[in-house]
């Protein structure tokens, strides 16, 4: 606990600020406000666009909303709130259903164009003249595809993907050719922000993640990269280098297939790249495969994690290849992170807890808290 | 979606109004207010009076209240709140218990006259002079019997049965001779009003009720009777006529026993009569048997349905007669209605849903909404 | 229900007051206030000090707080909130864990001195100068031992054990030599005050506790002692005398081991002593063994009971002795009390219930209600 000496370019904080107040993790009014602001204004990752098949409608969760994503036979994507403008019924009753040119409400058979949501038929009902059909189409949800990922946005006036994420981060990865080959879900008993906070620092790595620290030696020091070290200067090599001999996040560090051809020297040295997409997901791009993890709030004290693993067809075609073998390593780490987030959440219930006191190494948590606070002011 | 042309005497609405706001279906403050107003002021059907046996006390739910109904050996009915005026304990611990001239609290043995609720004994307690025993009798609940059905009313100053229900609706049915022979309960995950709304229109019939539409052809057109048809004039015959050859709501349309002798020509033509008793029940009187369905709110998002089937002794005495065979048809329909109400309720959770936009055919929903809104102003 | 004639020295009330309002038993805001006042200011019994072993930390519940009690190898006791001052994580994850000189947070390995809670290490984190380590130690909980029982107090400025309990009540019992030999837990569906109210009067005894009334004849009359009888004068012998031939609360009234040597004549005549320690526990000291019952609120409508039985080593050493045989009697009584409290609680849900009307014999409930009301004003 001596005095911290940090280089001016270090990401470390120059003071130890307070975290969010206790109610941010438990209060249902706070949570509802997050849904009405953050999750109603931001682009939310809902999986790979390619996994939304033509001729199908599929449900996705965006904050407090159930959304249906439809891909028509021509390949165009559209998304709508899963609620009929007539009496509010669910339109899509299962996780996935067949759909043609029309989305027909199962309750009163009102029909809407799958492509543009306009009301096409009120079935047996004959509205009076005051009824303006053009004002009663499906309620739209904005869509965007980036690197093969589908994003939805509930806002009527959505902004650009992210102001603060380098959109070229995955440019050297063959994202469009990757295939979803494994999926893992877990429900954890904590606020969604507790999981993000855990993701945002590595002080917990030495105690919580022995296998990961063995693979990424710098994590043993409780930091996420060389630039956090107190003795760091910009002339140092940086990045979470893997242990000697290891090239990827697999059980033994061996790549699970051919190395991606287009990566830069720096990307090789870093062992890949991390892309953080608040509030809904992060993407970890290794030199041989890519993984995305979605953080889906269920309630103030419940969160769902959805992880997917993506590979090239060549990798998948290798004799005896099993994506579950690759996924096993990150599942160990995510299970540890889930348990840590739950234990953090339980402890924050204490009446003695008023707010965290952040360490300089928790600069990403600090940035996240400032982002959350600012976003909660934006009600549309 | 052309312009609706309706006869001035048609029940169809002349415009497409908005429904109740979203919170009416989810907000617990709204629900509590409904319990303190609608369900505290209205007569609530709690089954057949004859099913409340002499020498028994039986529990019934009236809005937020647990009530005990007592029939003494002389046959008189009385109803009381199931809470002791001393410390509040439950008086009747099971659905039904034996009872004599006294209701004795199982906690401290305070005794009350079953007939008039007056405090008869404080058992081992010896009150001081300031204790006015006459002010500490059981809290009464008003009772009324109509066509053999028992109604309870929590109000200290209950009004007449219903201002807006034709009380002679069942006059031609032998209601007093009917016997309860079958009972079915179902708990559904929706607000009680969602079930009533579903009951109040037939636009959903073609999509939801194939068996029912087969029995009642007019339902296939999404209307409840001929008078709703756009080409209807008052000179037309009206009513939900059964298909040719069918006479009752049974699996094959065949009556389950002798036809009731006293029905009018119009009642025969209509195939029976429906009586709607907001907020608690509806009665469907066929030409050969009668069914009642109770709608019991459990919470903002949970509702219990209790259906009973009533027959004459002659019908029941037929060799091989099984009331479950008769009930099977309506159970199919009610199960479909329950699922439809749940899917409607789930969809209304969407943040995109603010209120229904009602169709002209949904005139009964509109009337129901206006009734609900007006009743919620009446706090006693 | 004649006029009560009471001696001026009788504990009976001279009027029949109202109890607490209905919301006191159901409202979560009321409950939260109780946690922030009563349970945050009072000494709460958490078991026998001797059962907190050296080298272990053990969790205990004090109102809304999870607390860890630590006994170091030198035998000193200390208690801390189970929440790390860094990010709030739980410190002790199980009911009991090994501990040395340091309590180390399982999340980020911050270490605190088990004896005085001071922050000893921030592990991999290097705080900046603004971080005052001395302000970030474990949050302390006050401890006190009385007659071998451990009490905790969340207040920063705790008062004396109890202003209104005779602290010499157990002086004649060999409390320090007693050993915990049996434990029983039960979760009941009622407010914690409903259980205390039930404990505070014997009007329910004749109806609820046949076995107990057989052992303690005065209870058959609905009173807790002779001084409550209307014909009582101070010259009478007082106390809940056991039936002739019985000496203790066992199935047959026979003592389960040697009689304690130091008891007074009055204590022998009373058959022991009761000590009421609002809000958390009561102790029943018999002539041969001692029992303590803890009342732990879980929520407005859920309460946990934890009962323990304590014996001398000599009693335990008797051939064939089984403490469960002794405990069987009180378990019958507590199970009856739990069921009675639940039935009372359920009945208080009735909208017809506004408040109890207390009987003169319920003077202890009246005193309890006044205490609760007064304590709820004290926010620290």
mmCIF file of N, CA, C and O in Angstrom, chain B residues 59 62 64-66 81-90 93 105-110 119-122 124-133 136 139 154, chain C residues 1-4 12-16 197-198 201 203-204 206 208 220-222 230 340 343-344 346-348 350-353 355-362 365:
data_model
loop_
_atom_site.group_PDB
_atom_site.id
_atom_site.type_symbol
_atom_site.label_atom_id
_atom_site.label_comp_id
_atom_site.label_asym_id
_atom_site.label_seq_id
_atom_site.Cartn_x
_atom_site.Cartn_y
_atom_site.Cartn_z
ATOM 1 N N UNK B 59 -65.009 -21.897 3.140
ATOM 2 C CA UNK B 59 -64.308 -20.680 2.783
ATOM 3 C C UNK B 59 -64.606 -20.286 1.340
ATOM 4 O O UNK B 59 -64.779 -21.143 0.474
ATOM 5 N N UNK B 62 -63.454 -13.488 -1.880
ATOM 6 C CA UNK B 62 -64.142 -12.334 -2.467
ATOM 7 C C UNK B 62 -63.101 -11.224 -2.558
ATOM 8 O O UNK B 62 -62.791 -10.567 -1.556
ATOM 9 N N UNK B 64 -59.927 -9.414 -2.133
ATOM 10 C CA UNK B 64 -58.790 -9.636 -1.240
ATOM 11 C C UNK B 64 -59.191 -10.359 0.036
ATOM 12 O O UNK B 64 -58.340 -10.654 0.870
ATOM 13 N N UNK B 65 -60.472 -10.637 0.197
ATOM 14 C CA UNK B 65 -60.959 -11.187 1.466
ATOM 15 C C UNK B 65 -61.178 -12.690 1.411
ATOM 16 O O UNK B 65 -61.656 -13.224 0.418
ATOM 17 N N UNK B 66 -60.817 -13.340 2.517
ATOM 18 C CA UNK B 66 -61.230 -14.717 2.764
ATOM 19 C C UNK B 66 -62.503 -14.644 3.581
ATOM 20 O O UNK B 66 -62.538 -14.006 4.626
ATOM 21 N N UNK B 81 -66.212 -12.420 7.590
ATOM 22 C CA UNK B 81 -64.781 -12.384 7.304
ATOM 23 C C UNK B 81 -64.085 -13.461 8.139
ATOM 24 O O UNK B 81 -64.411 -13.640 9.315
ATOM 25 N N UNK B 82 -63.122 -14.135 7.513
ATOM 26 C CA UNK B 82 -62.429 -15.231 8.184
ATOM 27 C C UNK B 82 -61.275 -14.690 9.019
ATOM 28 O O UNK B 82 -60.110 -15.016 8.782
ATOM 29 N N UNK B 83 -61.596 -13.866 9.994
ATOM 30 C CA UNK B 83 -60.577 -13.217 10.822
ATOM 31 C C UNK B 83 -61.223 -12.843 12.149
ATOM 32 O O UNK B 83 -62.245 -12.163 12.179
ATOM 33 N N UNK B 84 -60.613 -13.289 13.216
ATOM 34 C CA UNK B 84 -61.200 -13.063 14.533
ATOM 35 C C UNK B 84 -61.031 -11.598 14.956
ATOM 36 O O UNK B 84 -59.925 -11.044 14.847
ATOM 37 N N UNK B 85 -62.088 -10.963 15.475
ATOM 38 C CA UNK B 85 -61.978 -9.555 15.889
ATOM 39 C C UNK B 85 -61.037 -9.345 17.081
ATOM 40 O O UNK B 85 -60.689 -8.207 17.377
ATOM 41 N N UNK B 86 -60.642 -10.424 17.743
ATOM 42 C CA UNK B 86 -59.737 -10.285 18.878
ATOM 43 C C UNK B 86 -58.304 -9.997 18.399
ATOM 44 O O UNK B 86 -57.857 -8.867 18.448
ATOM 45 N N UNK B 87 -57.630 -10.991 17.831
ATOM 46 C CA UNK B 87 -56.241 -10.801 17.400
ATOM 47 C C UNK B 87 -56.065 -11.057 15.908
ATOM 48 O O UNK B 87 -54.963 -10.977 15.378
ATOM 49 N N UNK B 88 -57.174 -11.385 15.239
ATOM 50 C CA UNK B 88 -57.104 -11.492 13.789
ATOM 51 C C UNK B 88 -56.954 -12.899 13.236
ATOM 52 O O UNK B 88 -56.917 -13.084 12.015
ATOM 53 N N UNK B 89 -56.857 -13.894 14.103
ATOM 54 C CA UNK B 89 -56.608 -15.260 13.615
ATOM 55 C C UNK B 89 -57.659 -15.729 12.611
ATOM 56 O O UNK B 89 -58.808 -15.313 12.641
ATOM 57 N N UNK B 90 -57.247 -16.602 11.729
ATOM 58 C CA UNK B 90 -58.207 -17.336 10.907
ATOM 59 C C UNK B 90 -59.172 -18.092 11.808
ATOM 60 O O UNK B 90 -58.771 -18.683 12.813
ATOM 61 N N UNK B 93 -59.922 -23.007 9.263
ATOM 62 C CA UNK B 93 -58.557 -23.298 8.811
ATOM 63 C C UNK B 93 -58.518 -24.135 7.553
ATOM 64 O O UNK B 93 -57.490 -24.209 6.892
ATOM 65 N N UNK B 105 -63.099 -19.487 17.626
ATOM 66 C CA UNK B 105 -61.768 -19.205 17.086
ATOM 67 C C UNK B 105 -60.793 -20.277 17.579
ATOM 68 O O UNK B 105 -60.729 -20.555 18.786
ATOM 69 N N UNK B 106 -60.027 -20.887 16.685
ATOM 70 C CA UNK B 106 -59.106 -21.948 17.116
ATOM 71 C C UNK B 106 -57.918 -21.424 17.917
ATOM 72 O O UNK B 106 -57.188 -22.213 18.501
ATOM 73 N N UNK B 107 -57.747 -20.094 17.958
ATOM 74 C CA UNK B 107 -56.573 -19.550 18.653
ATOM 75 C C UNK B 107 -56.862 -19.360 20.152
ATOM 76 O O UNK B 107 -56.212 -19.962 20.997
ATOM 77 N N UNK B 108 -57.845 -18.512 20.483
ATOM 78 C CA UNK B 108 -58.109 -18.207 21.892
ATOM 79 C C UNK B 108 -59.507 -18.611 22.331
ATOM 80 O O UNK B 108 -59.972 -18.190 23.384
ATOM 81 N N UNK B 109 -60.208 -19.364 21.463
ATOM 82 C CA UNK B 109 -61.519 -19.915 21.813
ATOM 83 C C UNK B 109 -62.610 -18.857 22.017
ATOM 84 O O UNK B 109 -63.639 -19.155 22.625
ATOM 85 N N UNK B 110 -62.409 -17.662 21.510
ATOM 86 C CA UNK B 110 -63.524 -16.719 21.492
ATOM 87 C C UNK B 110 -64.648 -17.366 20.673
ATOM 88 O O UNK B 110 -64.382 -17.984 19.634
ATOM 89 N N UNK B 119 -70.540 -11.701 19.543
ATOM 90 C CA UNK B 119 -69.546 -12.293 20.439
ATOM 91 C C UNK B 119 -70.274 -12.902 21.628
ATOM 92 O O UNK B 119 -70.977 -12.204 22.377
ATOM 93 N N UNK B 120 -70.088 -14.198 21.824
ATOM 94 C CA UNK B 120 -70.815 -14.915 22.869
ATOM 95 C C UNK B 120 -69.909 -15.209 24.054
ATOM 96 O O UNK B 120 -70.344 -15.221 25.198
ATOM 97 N N UNK B 121 -68.634 -15.447 23.774
ATOM 98 C CA UNK B 121 -67.715 -15.772 24.864
ATOM 99 C C UNK B 121 -66.303 -15.339 24.516
ATOM 100 O O UNK B 121 -65.852 -15.516 23.393
ATOM 101 N N UNK B 122 -65.606 -14.788 25.523
ATOM 102 C CA UNK B 122 -64.185 -14.494 25.352
ATOM 103 C C UNK B 122 -63.341 -15.580 26.028
ATOM 104 O O UNK B 122 -62.160 -15.369 26.288
ATOM 105 N N UNK B 124 -61.242 -17.679 28.206
ATOM 106 C CA UNK B 124 -60.491 -17.427 29.433
ATOM 107 C C UNK B 124 -60.203 -15.946 29.662
ATOM 108 O O UNK B 124 -59.755 -15.573 30.742
ATOM 109 N N UNK B 125 -60.447 -15.122 28.665
ATOM 110 C CA UNK B 125 -60.174 -13.692 28.838
ATOM 111 C C UNK B 125 -61.338 -13.006 29.546
ATOM 112 O O UNK B 125 -62.496 -13.335 29.304
ATOM 113 N N UNK B 126 -60.989 -12.056 30.424
ATOM 114 C CA UNK B 126 -62.020 -11.290 31.141
ATOM 115 C C UNK B 126 -61.807 -9.823 30.809
ATOM 116 O O UNK B 126 -60.967 -9.150 31.405
ATOM 117 N N UNK B 127 -62.554 -9.324 29.827
ATOM 118 C CA UNK B 127 -62.346 -7.931 29.385
ATOM 119 C C UNK B 127 -62.681 -6.939 30.486
ATOM 120 O O UNK B 127 -63.472 -7.235 31.389
ATOM 121 N N UNK B 128 -62.117 -5.770 30.396
ATOM 122 C CA UNK B 128 -62.457 -4.689 31.312
ATOM 123 C C UNK B 128 -63.713 -3.961 30.802
ATOM 124 O O UNK B 128 -64.201 -4.236 29.706
ATOM 125 N N UNK B 129 -64.211 -3.030 31.604
ATOM 126 C CA UNK B 129 -65.503 -2.397 31.299
ATOM 127 C C UNK B 129 -65.532 -1.633 29.975
ATOM 128 O O UNK B 129 -66.572 -1.465 29.365
ATOM 129 N N UNK B 130 -64.371 -1.136 29.563
ATOM 130 C CA UNK B 130 -64.344 -0.361 28.321
ATOM 131 C C UNK B 130 -64.564 -1.214 27.084
ATOM 132 O O UNK B 130 -64.742 -0.689 25.982
ATOM 133 N N UNK B 131 -64.559 -2.513 27.266
ATOM 134 C CA UNK B 131 -64.725 -3.415 26.125
ATOM 135 C C UNK B 131 -66.210 -3.601 25.833
ATOM 136 O O UNK B 131 -66.951 -4.151 26.658
ATOM 137 N N UNK B 132 -66.643 -3.172 24.677
ATOM 138 C CA UNK B 132 -68.049 -3.281 24.293
ATOM 139 C C UNK B 132 -68.204 -4.515 23.401
ATOM 140 O O UNK B 132 -67.879 -4.481 22.211
ATOM 141 N N UNK B 133 -68.686 -5.574 24.000
ATOM 142 C CA UNK B 133 -68.771 -6.854 23.275
ATOM 143 C C UNK B 133 -69.587 -6.704 21.997
ATOM 144 O O UNK B 133 -69.294 -7.355 20.985
ATOM 145 N N UNK B 136 -67.694 -6.095 18.916
ATOM 146 C CA UNK B 136 -66.621 -7.033 18.557
ATOM 147 C C UNK B 136 -67.151 -8.368 18.068
ATOM 148 O O UNK B 136 -66.538 -9.418 18.308
ATOM 149 N N UNK B 139 -67.166 -9.794 11.607
ATOM 150 C CA UNK B 139 -67.407 -8.765 10.588
ATOM 151 C C UNK B 139 -68.250 -9.390 9.470
ATOM 152 O O UNK B 139 -67.809 -10.336 8.810
ATOM 153 N N UNK B 154 -68.877 -7.442 0.070
ATOM 154 C CA UNK B 154 -68.105 -6.975 1.225
ATOM 155 C C UNK B 154 -68.563 -5.624 1.738
ATOM 156 O O UNK B 154 -68.213 -5.217 2.855
ATOM 157 N N UNK C 1 -67.681 -12.594 30.285
ATOM 158 C CA UNK C 1 -67.407 -11.211 29.901
ATOM 159 C C UNK C 1 -67.937 -10.229 30.935
ATOM 160 O O UNK C 1 -68.366 -9.143 30.599
ATOM 161 N N UNK C 2 -67.905 -10.652 32.228
ATOM 162 C CA UNK C 2 -68.313 -9.738 33.288
ATOM 163 C C UNK C 2 -67.232 -8.710 33.500
ATOM 164 O O UNK C 2 -66.258 -8.635 32.758
ATOM 165 N N UNK C 3 -67.391 -7.912 34.521
ATOM 166 C CA UNK C 3 -66.386 -6.901 34.812
ATOM 167 C C UNK C 3 -65.170 -7.557 35.450
ATOM 168 O O UNK C 3 -65.298 -8.413 36.307
ATOM 169 N N UNK C 4 -64.008 -7.157 35.011
ATOM 170 C CA UNK C 4 -62.782 -7.698 35.573
ATOM 171 C C UNK C 4 -62.485 -7.009 36.899
ATOM 172 O O UNK C 4 -62.522 -5.786 36.985
ATOM 173 N N UNK C 12 -52.292 -7.608 35.072
ATOM 174 C CA UNK C 12 -53.375 -7.460 34.085
ATOM 175 C C UNK C 12 -53.559 -5.993 33.717
ATOM 176 O O UNK C 12 -53.446 -5.104 34.546
ATOM 177 N N UNK C 13 -53.902 -5.762 32.456
ATOM 178 C CA UNK C 13 -54.201 -4.403 32.014
ATOM 179 C C UNK C 13 -55.501 -3.917 32.652
ATOM 180 O O UNK C 13 -56.391 -4.714 32.956
ATOM 181 N N UNK C 14 -55.612 -2.592 32.800
ATOM 182 C CA UNK C 14 -56.853 -2.038 33.347
ATOM 183 C C UNK C 14 -57.790 -1.561 32.232
ATOM 184 O O UNK C 14 -58.790 -0.907 32.468
ATOM 185 N N UNK C 15 -57.414 -1.859 30.966
ATOM 186 C CA UNK C 15 -58.293 -1.556 29.840
ATOM 187 C C UNK C 15 -57.920 -2.490 28.687
ATOM 188 O O UNK C 15 -56.960 -3.268 28.802
ATOM 189 N N UNK C 16 -58.678 -2.435 27.648
ATOM 190 C CA UNK C 16 -58.439 -3.310 26.485
ATOM 191 C C UNK C 16 -57.959 -2.458 25.305
ATOM 192 O O UNK C 16 -58.761 -1.958 24.511
ATOM 193 N N UNK C 197 -45.789 -12.181 19.956
ATOM 194 C CA UNK C 197 -47.092 -11.954 20.591
ATOM 195 C C UNK C 197 -47.648 -13.266 21.135
ATOM 196 O O UNK C 197 -48.174 -13.319 22.247
ATOM 197 N N UNK C 198 -47.498 -14.298 20.331
ATOM 198 C CA UNK C 198 -47.981 -15.607 20.774
ATOM 199 C C UNK C 198 -47.232 -16.043 22.035
ATOM 200 O O UNK C 198 -47.807 -16.607 22.966
ATOM 201 N N UNK C 201 -48.483 -14.412 25.739
ATOM 202 C CA UNK C 201 -49.748 -14.612 26.462
ATOM 203 C C UNK C 201 -50.070 -16.096 26.514
ATOM 204 O O UNK C 201 -49.567 -16.872 25.699
ATOM 205 N N UNK C 203 -53.465 -17.072 26.961
ATOM 206 C CA UNK C 203 -54.885 -17.288 26.655
ATOM 207 C C UNK C 203 -55.047 -18.409 25.627
ATOM 208 O O UNK C 203 -56.077 -19.079 25.583
ATOM 209 N N UNK C 204 -54.011 -18.568 24.788
ATOM 210 C CA UNK C 204 -54.107 -19.614 23.770
ATOM 211 C C UNK C 204 -53.725 -20.994 24.295
ATOM 212 O O UNK C 204 -53.921 -21.990 23.614
ATOM 213 N N UNK C 206 -54.853 -23.181 26.602
ATOM 214 C CA UNK C 206 -55.810 -24.298 26.720
ATOM 215 C C UNK C 206 -56.156 -24.910 25.364
ATOM 216 O O UNK C 206 -56.297 -26.128 25.256
ATOM 217 N N UNK C 208 -54.358 -24.614 22.408
ATOM 218 C CA UNK C 208 -53.238 -24.933 21.504
ATOM 219 C C UNK C 208 -52.262 -25.949 22.115
ATOM 220 O O UNK C 208 -51.665 -26.738 21.401
ATOM 221 N N UNK C 220 -53.846 -23.995 32.039
ATOM 222 C CA UNK C 220 -55.194 -24.415 31.633
ATOM 223 C C UNK C 220 -56.198 -23.301 31.828
ATOM 224 O O UNK C 220 -57.282 -23.318 31.243
ATOM 225 N N UNK C 221 -55.870 -22.373 32.710
ATOM 226 C CA UNK C 221 -56.797 -21.271 33.000
ATOM 227 C C UNK C 221 -56.511 -20.070 32.083
ATOM 228 O O UNK C 221 -57.104 -19.013 32.233
ATOM 229 N N UNK C 222 -55.582 -20.233 31.164
ATOM 230 C CA UNK C 222 -55.303 -19.168 30.198
ATOM 231 C C UNK C 222 -54.406 -18.073 30.747
ATOM 232 O O UNK C 222 -54.276 -17.015 30.136
ATOM 233 N N UNK C 230 -57.936 -13.442 38.790
ATOM 234 C CA UNK C 230 -58.730 -12.318 39.283
ATOM 235 C C UNK C 230 -58.881 -12.355 40.798
ATOM 236 O O UNK C 230 -59.088 -11.315 41.431
ATOM 237 N N UNK C 340 -49.733 -21.807 15.374
ATOM 238 C CA UNK C 340 -50.683 -20.790 15.857
ATOM 239 C C UNK C 340 -50.301 -19.407 15.326
ATOM 240 O O UNK C 340 -51.159 -18.621 14.908
ATOM 241 N N UNK C 343 -51.333 -19.164 11.697
ATOM 242 C CA UNK C 343 -52.781 -19.025 11.489
ATOM 243 C C UNK C 343 -53.231 -17.611 11.890
ATOM 244 O O UNK C 343 -54.095 -17.021 11.262
ATOM 245 N N UNK C 344 -52.581 -17.071 12.900
ATOM 246 C CA UNK C 344 -52.861 -15.688 13.266
ATOM 247 C C UNK C 344 -52.444 -14.745 12.128
ATOM 248 O O UNK C 344 -53.208 -13.877 11.701
ATOM 249 N N UNK C 346 -52.000 -15.376 8.917
ATOM 250 C CA UNK C 346 -52.866 -15.510 7.731
ATOM 251 C C UNK C 346 -54.169 -14.741 7.920
ATOM 252 O O UNK C 346 -54.638 -14.049 7.019
ATOM 253 N N UNK C 347 -54.753 -14.859 9.113
ATOM 254 C CA UNK C 347 -56.021 -14.173 9.360
ATOM 255 C C UNK C 347 -55.883 -12.657 9.361
ATOM 256 O O UNK C 347 -56.798 -11.936 8.959
ATOM 257 N N UNK C 348 -54.719 -12.169 9.779
ATOM 258 C CA UNK C 348 -54.514 -10.708 9.800
ATOM 259 C C UNK C 348 -54.446 -10.132 8.397
ATOM 260 O O UNK C 348 -54.574 -8.929 8.217
ATOM 261 N N UNK C 350 -56.649 -10.386 6.320
ATOM 262 C CA UNK C 350 -58.011 -9.990 5.961
ATOM 263 C C UNK C 350 -58.148 -8.468 5.909
ATOM 264 O O UNK C 350 -57.704 -7.754 6.813
ATOM 265 N N UNK C 351 -58.777 -7.942 4.851
ATOM 266 C CA UNK C 351 -59.024 -6.492 4.829
ATOM 267 C C UNK C 351 -59.943 -6.042 5.961
ATOM 268 O O UNK C 351 -60.006 -4.854 6.260
ATOM 269 N N UNK C 352 -60.624 -6.979 6.622
ATOM 270 C CA UNK C 352 -61.501 -6.592 7.749
ATOM 271 C C UNK C 352 -60.696 -6.373 9.023
ATOM 272 O O UNK C 352 -61.189 -5.827 9.994
ATOM 273 N N UNK C 353 -59.445 -6.797 9.029
ATOM 274 C CA UNK C 353 -58.613 -6.663 10.218
ATOM 275 C C UNK C 353 -57.882 -5.324 10.187
ATOM 276 O O UNK C 353 -57.153 -5.032 9.237
ATOM 277 N N UNK C 355 -56.689 -3.848 13.500
ATOM 278 C CA UNK C 355 -55.762 -3.967 14.626
ATOM 279 C C UNK C 355 -56.392 -4.930 15.622
ATOM 280 O O UNK C 355 -57.611 -5.089 15.661
ATOM 281 N N UNK C 356 -55.535 -5.552 16.439
ATOM 282 C CA UNK C 356 -56.061 -6.415 17.489
ATOM 283 C C UNK C 356 -56.739 -5.563 18.558
ATOM 284 O O UNK C 356 -56.474 -4.359 18.689
ATOM 285 N N UNK C 357 -57.645 -6.167 19.289
ATOM 286 C CA UNK C 357 -58.153 -5.549 20.512
ATOM 287 C C UNK C 357 -57.672 -6.442 21.653
ATOM 288 O O UNK C 357 -58.129 -7.580 21.791
ATOM 289 N N UNK C 358 -56.730 -5.924 22.433
ATOM 290 C CA UNK C 358 -56.069 -6.771 23.418
ATOM 291 C C UNK C 358 -56.914 -6.984 24.665
ATOM 292 O O UNK C 358 -57.670 -6.096 25.088
ATOM 293 N N UNK C 359 -56.754 -8.143 25.254
ATOM 294 C CA UNK C 359 -57.422 -8.469 26.521
ATOM 295 C C UNK C 359 -56.505 -8.079 27.692
ATOM 296 O O UNK C 359 -55.292 -7.941 27.506
ATOM 297 N N UNK C 360 -57.058 -7.908 28.893
ATOM 298 C CA UNK C 360 -56.229 -7.547 30.048
ATOM 299 C C UNK C 360 -55.092 -8.533 30.308
ATOM 300 O O UNK C 360 -54.016 -8.148 30.785
ATOM 301 N N UNK C 361 -55.315 -9.801 29.951
ATOM 302 C CA UNK C 361 -54.274 -10.822 30.144
ATOM 303 C C UNK C 361 -53.120 -10.664 29.153
ATOM 304 O O UNK C 361 -52.079 -11.315 29.293
ATOM 305 N N UNK C 362 -53.320 -9.806 28.144
ATOM 306 C CA UNK C 362 -52.278 -9.657 27.112
ATOM 307 C C UNK C 362 -51.386 -8.443 27.400
ATOM 308 O O UNK C 362 -50.955 -7.732 26.487
ATOM 309 N N UNK C 365 -48.076 -8.353 25.556
ATOM 310 C CA UNK C 365 -48.172 -7.923 24.157
ATOM 311 C C UNK C 365 -48.238 -6.395 24.112
ATOM 312 O O UNK C 365 -47.566 -5.753 23.301
#
